[in-house]
Coordinates of N, CA and C in Angstrom, one line a residue:
M1 N 0.9 -1.2 0.0 CA 0.0 0.0 0.0 C 0.9 1.2 0.0
G2 N 0.6 2.2 -0.9 CA 1.5 3.4 -1.0 C 1.3 4.3 0.2
A3 N 2.3 5.2 0.3 CA 2.3 6.2 1.4 C 1.0 6.9 1.6
P4 N 0.4 7.5 0.5 CA -0.9 8.2 0.7 C -2.0 7.3 1.3
A5 N -2.1 6.0 0.9 CA -3.1 5.1 1.4 C -2.8 4.8 2.8
A6 N -1.6 4.5 3.2 CA -1.2 4.2 4.6 C -1.5 5.4 5.5
Q7 N -1.2 6.6 5.0 CA -1.6 7.7 5.8 C -3.1 7.9 6.0
R8 N -3.8 7.7 4.9 CA -5.2 7.8 5.0 C -5.9 6.8 6.0
L9 N -5.3 5.6 6.1 CA -5.8 4.6 7.0 C -5.5 5.1 8.5
K10 N -4.4 5.8 8.7 CA -4.1 6.3 10.0 C -5.1 7.5 10.3
D11 N -5.3 8.3 9.3 CA -6.1 9.5 9.5 C -7.6 9.3 9.6
K12 N -8.1 8.4 8.8 CA -9.6 8.2 8.7 C -10.0 7.4 9.9
R13 N -11.1 7.9 10.5 CA -11.7 7.3 11.7 C -12.8 6.4 11.4
I14 N -13.0 5.3 12.1 CA -14.0 4.3 11.9 C -15.4 4.9 11.7
G15 N -15.7 5.8 12.6 CA -17.0 6.5 12.6 C -17.3 7.2 11.3
E16 N -16.3 7.4 10.4 CA -16.5 8.1 9.2 C -16.8 7.1 8.0
V17 N -16.7 5.8 8.3 CA -16.9 4.8 7.2 C -18.0 3.8 7.5
V18 N -18.5 3.7 8.7 CA -19.5 2.7 9.1 C -20.9 3.0 8.5
N19 N -21.6 1.9 8.4 CA -23.0 2.0 8.0 C -23.9 1.9 9.3
P20 N -25.0 2.6 9.3 CA -25.8 2.6 10.5 C -26.7 1.3 10.6
R21 N -26.1 0.1 10.5 CA -26.8 -1.1 10.5 C -26.3 -2.0 11.7
L22 N -27.0 -2.0 12.7 CA -26.6 -2.7 13.9 C -27.7 -3.7 14.3
I23 N -27.3 -5.0 14.3 CA -28.2 -6.1 14.8 C -27.8 -6.5 16.2
Q24 N -28.7 -6.3 17.1 CA -28.3 -6.6 18.5 C -29.4 -7.3 19.2
A25 N -29.1 -8.0 20.3 CA -30.1 -8.8 21.1 C -29.6 -9.0 22.5
P26 N -30.4 -9.2 23.4 CA -30.0 -9.5 24.8 C -29.5 -10.9 24.9
P27 N -28.7 -11.2 25.9 CA -28.1 -12.6 26.1 C -29.1 -13.7 26.4
D28 N -30.3 -13.3 26.8 CA -31.3 -14.3 27.2 C -32.2 -14.7 26.0
I29 N -32.0 -14.1 24.8 CA -32.7 -14.5 23.6 C -32.4 -15.9 23.3
S30 N -33.4 -16.7 22.8 CA -33.2 -18.1 22.5 C -32.4 -18.2 21.2
V31 N -31.7 -19.4 21.1 CA -30.9 -19.6 20.0 C -31.8 -19.6 18.7
R32 N -33.0 -20.2 18.8 CA -33.9 -20.2 17.7 C -34.2 -18.7 17.2
R33 N -34.6 -17.9 18.2 CA -34.9 -16.5 17.9 C -33.7 -15.7 17.3
A34 N -32.5 -16.0 17.9 CA -31.3 -15.4 17.4 C -31.0 -15.7 15.9
I35 N -31.2 -17.0 15.6 CA -31.0 -17.4 14.2 C -32.0 -16.8 13.3
D36 N -33.3 -16.8 13.8 CA -34.3 -16.1 13.0 C -34.0 -14.7 12.8
L37 N -33.5 -14.0 13.8 CA -33.2 -12.6 13.7 C -32.1 -12.4 12.7
M38 N -31.1 -13.2 12.7 CA -30.0 -13.1 11.7 C -30.6 -13.3 10.3
R39 N -31.5 -14.3 10.1 CA -32.1 -14.6 8.8 C -32.9 -13.4 8.3
E40 N -33.8 -12.9 9.2 CA -34.7 -11.8 8.9 C -33.9 -10.6 8.4
N41 N -32.7 -10.3 9.0 CA -31.9 -9.1 8.7 C -30.8 -9.4 7.7
K42 N -30.8 -10.7 7.2 CA -29.7 -11.1 6.3 C -28.4 -10.7 6.9
S43 N -28.2 -11.1 8.1 CA -27.0 -10.7 8.9 C -26.2 -12.0 9.3
A44 N -24.9 -11.9 9.3 CA -24.1 -13.0 9.8 C -23.7 -12.8 11.2
Y45 N -24.3 -11.9 11.9 CA -23.9 -11.6 13.3 C -25.0 -11.0 14.1
I46 N -24.9 -11.1 15.4 CA -25.7 -10.4 16.4 C -24.7 -9.9 17.5
V47 N -24.8 -8.6 17.8 CA -24.0 -8.1 18.9 C -24.9 -8.4 20.1
V48 N -24.4 -9.1 21.1 CA -25.2 -9.5 22.3 C -24.8 -8.4 23.3
A49 N -25.9 -7.7 23.8 CA -25.7 -6.6 24.7 C -26.7 -6.7 25.9
E50 N -26.2 -6.3 27.0 CA -27.1 -6.1 28.2 C -27.2 -4.6 28.4
G51 N -28.4 -4.1 28.1 CA -28.6 -2.7 28.0 C -27.7 -2.2 26.8
R52 N -26.8 -1.3 27.1 CA -25.9 -0.8 26.0 C -24.5 -1.4 26.2
R53 N -24.3 -2.4 27.1 CA -23.0 -2.9 27.3 C -22.8 -4.2 26.5
V54 N -21.7 -4.2 25.7 CA -21.5 -5.4 24.9 C -21.0 -6.5 25.7
V55 N -21.7 -7.7 25.6 CA -21.2 -8.9 26.4 C -20.8 -10.0 25.5
G56 N -21.1 -10.0 24.2 CA -20.7 -11.0 23.4 C -21.1 -10.8 21.9
M57 N -20.6 -11.7 21.1 CA -20.9 -11.7 19.6 C -21.5 -13.1 19.3
F58 N -22.5 -13.2 18.6 CA -23.1 -14.5 18.1 C -23.1 -14.4 16.6
T59 N -22.3 -15.3 16.0 CA -22.1 -15.2 14.5 C -22.5 -16.6 13.8
E60 N -22.5 -16.5 12.5 CA -22.7 -17.7 11.7 C -21.7 -18.8 12.1
S61 N -20.5 -18.4 12.4 CA -19.4 -19.3 12.8 C -19.8 -20.0 14.1
D62 N -20.4 -19.3 15.1 CA -20.9 -19.9 16.3 C -22.0 -21.0 16.0
V63 N -22.8 -20.6 15.1 CA -23.9 -21.5 14.7 C -23.3 -22.8 14.1
T64 N -22.4 -22.7 13.2 CA -21.9 -23.9 12.5 C -21.0 -24.7 13.4
R65 N -20.2 -24.1 14.3 CA -19.3 -24.8 15.1 C -19.9 -25.4 16.4
K66 N -20.9 -24.6 17.0 CA -21.4 -25.0 18.3 C -22.8 -25.5 18.3
I67 N -23.6 -25.4 17.2 CA -25.0 -25.7 17.2 C -25.4 -26.8 16.2
L68 N -25.1 -26.5 14.9 CA -25.5 -27.4 13.9 C -25.0 -28.9 14.1
G69 N -25.9 -29.8 14.0 CA -25.5 -31.2 14.2 C -25.2 -31.6 15.6
K70 N -25.5 -30.8 16.6 CA -25.1 -31.1 18.0 C -26.3 -31.4 18.8
N71 N -27.5 -31.5 18.2 CA -28.7 -31.8 19.0 C -28.9 -30.8 20.1
V72 N -28.8 -29.5 19.8 CA -28.9 -28.4 20.8 C -30.4 -28.0 20.9
D73 N -30.8 -27.8 22.1 CA -32.2 -27.3 22.4 C -32.2 -25.9 22.0
E74 N -33.0 -25.6 21.0 CA -33.0 -24.2 20.4 C -33.6 -23.2 21.4
K75 N -34.2 -23.6 22.5 CA -34.7 -22.7 23.5 C -33.7 -22.2 24.4
R76 N -32.5 -22.8 24.4 CA -31.4 -22.3 25.2 C -31.0 -20.9 24.9
P77 N -30.5 -20.2 25.8 CA -30.2 -18.8 25.6 C -28.9 -18.7 24.7
V78 N -28.8 -17.6 23.9 CA -27.7 -17.4 23.1 C -26.4 -17.2 23.9
R79 N -26.5 -16.8 25.1 CA -25.3 -16.5 25.9 C -24.5 -17.8 26.1
D80 N -25.2 -19.0 26.0 CA -24.5 -20.3 26.1 C -23.6 -20.6 24.9
F81 N -23.8 -19.9 23.8 CA -23.1 -20.2 22.5 C -22.3 -19.0 21.9
M82 N -22.5 -17.8 22.5 CA -21.9 -16.6 21.9 C -20.4 -16.6 22.3
T83 N -19.7 -15.8 21.6 CA -18.3 -15.5 22.0 C -18.3 -14.4 23.0
P84 N -18.0 -14.7 24.3 CA -18.1 -13.7 25.3 C -17.0 -12.6 25.2
D85 N -17.3 -11.4 25.7 CA -16.3 -10.3 25.9 C -15.5 -10.1 24.6
P86 N -16.2 -9.8 23.5 CA -15.4 -9.6 22.3 C -14.6 -8.3 22.3
I87 N -13.6 -8.3 21.5 CA -12.8 -7.1 21.3 C -13.7 -6.0 20.7
V88 N -13.6 -4.8 21.2 CA -14.4 -3.7 20.7 C -13.5 -2.6 20.3
L89 N -14.0 -1.7 19.4 CA -13.3 -0.5 19.0 C -14.2 0.7 19.3
R90 N -13.6 1.9 19.2 CA -14.3 3.1 19.3 C -14.4 3.7 18.0
Q91 N -15.5 4.5 17.8 CA -15.7 5.2 16.5 C -14.5 6.1 16.1
D92 N -13.8 6.6 17.1 CA -12.7 7.5 16.8 C -11.4 6.8 16.6
D93 N -11.4 5.5 16.7 CA -10.1 4.7 16.4 C -9.9 4.8 14.9
P94 N -8.6 4.7 14.5 CA -8.3 4.7 13.0 C -8.7 3.4 12.3
V95 N -9.1 3.6 11.1 CA -9.5 2.5 10.2 C -8.4 1.4 10.2
G96 N -7.2 1.9 10.1 CA -6.1 0.9 10.0 C -6.0 0.0 11.2
R97 N -6.4 0.4 12.4 CA -6.5 -0.5 13.6 C -7.5 -1.6 13.4
A98 N -8.7 -1.2 12.8 CA -9.7 -2.2 12.5 C -9.2 -3.2 11.5
V99 N -8.6 -2.7 10.5 CA -8.1 -3.6 9.4 C -7.1 -4.6 10.1
D100 N -6.2 -4.1 10.9 CA -5.2 -5.0 11.6 C -5.9 -6.1 12.4
L101 N -6.9 -5.6 13.3 CA -7.6 -6.5 14.2 C -8.3 -7.6 13.4
M102 N -9.0 -7.2 12.4 CA -9.8 -8.2 11.6 C -8.8 -9.2 10.9
A103 N -7.7 -8.7 10.4 CA -6.8 -9.6 9.7 C -6.1 -10.6 10.7
E104 N -5.7 -10.1 11.9 CA -5.0 -10.9 12.9 C -5.9 -11.9 13.5
N105 N -7.2 -11.6 13.6 CA -8.1 -12.5 14.4 C -9.2 -13.1 13.6
D106 N -9.2 -12.9 12.3 CA -10.2 -13.5 11.4 C -11.6 -13.0 11.8
F107 N -11.8 -11.8 12.2 CA -13.1 -11.2 12.5 C -13.7 -10.7 11.3
Y108 N -15.0 -10.8 11.2 CA -15.8 -10.2 10.2 C -16.6 -9.0 10.7
H109 N -16.8 -8.9 12.0 CA -17.6 -7.8 12.6 C -16.9 -7.4 13.9
I110 N -16.8 -6.1 14.2 CA -16.3 -5.7 15.5 C -17.3 -4.7 16.0
P111 N -17.8 -4.9 17.3 CA -18.7 -3.9 17.9 C -17.9 -2.6 18.1
L112 N -18.7 -1.5 18.0 CA -18.1 -0.2 18.3 C -18.8 0.4 19.5
V113 N -18.0 1.0 20.4 CA -18.5 1.6 21.6 C -18.1 3.1 21.7
N114 N -18.8 3.8 22.6 CA -18.4 5.2 22.8 C -17.5 5.3 24.0
E115 N -17.2 6.5 24.4 CA -16.2 6.6 25.5 C -16.7 6.0 26.8
K116 N -18.0 5.8 27.0 CA -18.6 5.2 28.2 C -18.7 3.6 28.0
Q117 N -18.1 3.1 26.9 CA -18.1 1.7 26.6 C -19.5 1.2 26.3
E118 N -20.4 2.1 25.8 CA -21.7 1.7 25.4 C -21.8 1.4 23.9
L119 N -22.5 0.4 23.5 CA -22.6 0.0 22.2 C -23.3 1.1 21.3
V120 N -22.6 1.4 20.2 CA -23.2 2.4 19.3 C -23.3 2.0 17.9
N121 N -22.5 0.9 17.5 CA -22.6 0.5 16.1 C -21.7 -0.8 15.9
V122 N -21.6 -1.2 14.7 CA -20.7 -2.4 14.4 C -20.0 -2.1 13.1
L123 N -18.8 -2.5 13.0 CA -18.0 -2.4 11.8 C -17.9 -3.7 11.1
S124 N -18.3 -3.8 9.8 CA -18.2 -5.1 9.1 C -17.0 -5.1 8.2
V125 N -16.5 -6.3 7.9 CA -15.4 -6.4 6.9 C -15.9 -5.9 5.5
R126 N -17.2 -6.1 5.2 CA -17.7 -5.7 3.9 C -17.6 -4.1 3.8
T127 N -17.9 -3.4 4.9 CA -17.7 -2.0 4.9 C -16.3 -1.6 4.7
L128 N -15.4 -2.3 5.3 CA -13.9 -2.0 5.2 C -13.5 -2.3 3.7
I129 N -14.0 -3.4 3.2 CA -13.6 -3.7 1.8 C -14.0 -2.6 0.8
R130 N -15.2 -2.1 1.0 CA -15.7 -1.0 0.2 C -14.8 0.3 0.4
F131 N -14.5 0.6 1.6 CA -13.6 1.7 1.9 C -12.3 1.5 1.2
L132 N -11.7 0.4 1.4 CA -10.3 0.1 0.9 C -10.3 0.1 -0.7
A133 N -11.5 -0.3 -1.3 CA -11.5 -0.3 -2.7 C -11.4 1.1 -3.3
E134 N -11.6 2.1 -2.5 CA -11.5 3.5 -3.0 C -10.0 3.8 -3.3
F135 N -9.0 3.1 -2.6 CA -7.6 3.3 -2.9 C -7.2 2.8 -4.2
Y136 N -7.7 1.7 -4.6 CA -7.3 1.0 -5.8 C -8.5 0.6 -6.7
P137 N -9.3 1.6 -7.1 CA -10.5 1.3 -7.9 C -10.3 0.5 -9.2
G138 N -9.2 0.9 -9.9 CA -8.9 0.1 -11.2 C -8.6 -1.3 -10.9
E139 N -7.8 -1.6 -9.9 CA -7.4 -2.9 -9.6 C -8.5 -3.7 -9.1
V140 N -9.4 -3.1 -8.2 CA -10.5 -3.9 -7.6 C -11.6 -4.2 -8.7
Y141 N -12.0 -3.2 -9.4 CA -13.1 -3.3 -10.4 C -12.7 -4.1 -11.6
N142 N -11.4 -4.3 -11.9 CA -11.0 -5.0 -13.1 C -10.4 -6.3 -12.8
I143 N -10.7 -6.9 -11.7 CA -10.2 -8.2 -11.4 C -10.9 -9.2 -12.3
P144 N -10.2 -10.0 -13.0 CA -10.9 -11.0 -13.9 C -11.7 -12.0 -13.1
P145 N -12.8 -12.5 -13.7 CA -13.6 -13.4 -12.9 C -12.9 -14.8 -12.7
N146 N -12.0 -15.1 -13.5 CA -11.2 -16.4 -13.4 C -9.8 -16.0 -12.8
P147 N -9.4 -16.5 -11.7 CA -8.1 -16.0 -11.1 C -6.9 -16.4 -12.0
H148 N -7.1 -17.4 -12.9 CA -6.0 -17.8 -13.8 C -6.0 -17.1 -15.1
Q149 N -7.1 -16.2 -15.3 CA -7.2 -15.5 -16.5 C -6.3 -14.3 -16.5
V150 N -5.7 -14.1 -17.7 CA -4.8 -12.9 -17.8 C -5.4 -12.0 -18.8
A151 N -5.5 -10.7 -18.4 CA -6.1 -9.7 -19.3 C -5.1 -9.4 -20.4
P152 N -5.5 -9.4 -21.7 CA -4.6 -9.1 -22.8 C -4.2 -7.7 -22.9
T153 N -4.9 -6.7 -22.2 CA -4.5 -5.3 -22.3 C -4.5 -4.8 -20.9
A154 N -4.0 -3.6 -20.7 CA -3.9 -2.9 -19.4 C -5.3 -2.7 -18.9
E155 N -5.5 -2.8 -17.6 CA -6.8 -2.6 -16.9 C -7.8 -3.6 -17.3
G156 N -7.5 -4.6 -17.9 CA -8.5 -5.7 -18.3 C -9.4 -5.3 -19.4
G157 N -9.1 -4.2 -20.1 CA -10.0 -3.7 -21.1 C -9.8 -4.3 -22.5

């Protein structure tokens, strides 16, 4: 990544790039209702919060690793299957920090909190990809559909 892009990642704050789409639920919601909520919202996550305090994340990964094929009673609370005490970021943290955390930990969503540690939003990897695509629009938009395909001219045109 070139110097201007690296500097922009340091300067740009997470709050400037997030979408106002937050799916959340309390820890006592049933697994069945949590999965239904994810489906209804076409979401791969739920931020689990008590009041405005983040207590966990419940994701598609939790469903596939901890629930599917395990004969789980779907009436059990999501707190039994969520990832407790997830890493959170603040909206005034640099985008570069979010990129690093997601890459290092294989996260697709990170809850965002304010200075009082209250839940205010979530940052998704999809949002970050859209933001990062602004740095290299030609390279991103001209990726051949076949990874082994070679474009005969510059920019794939």
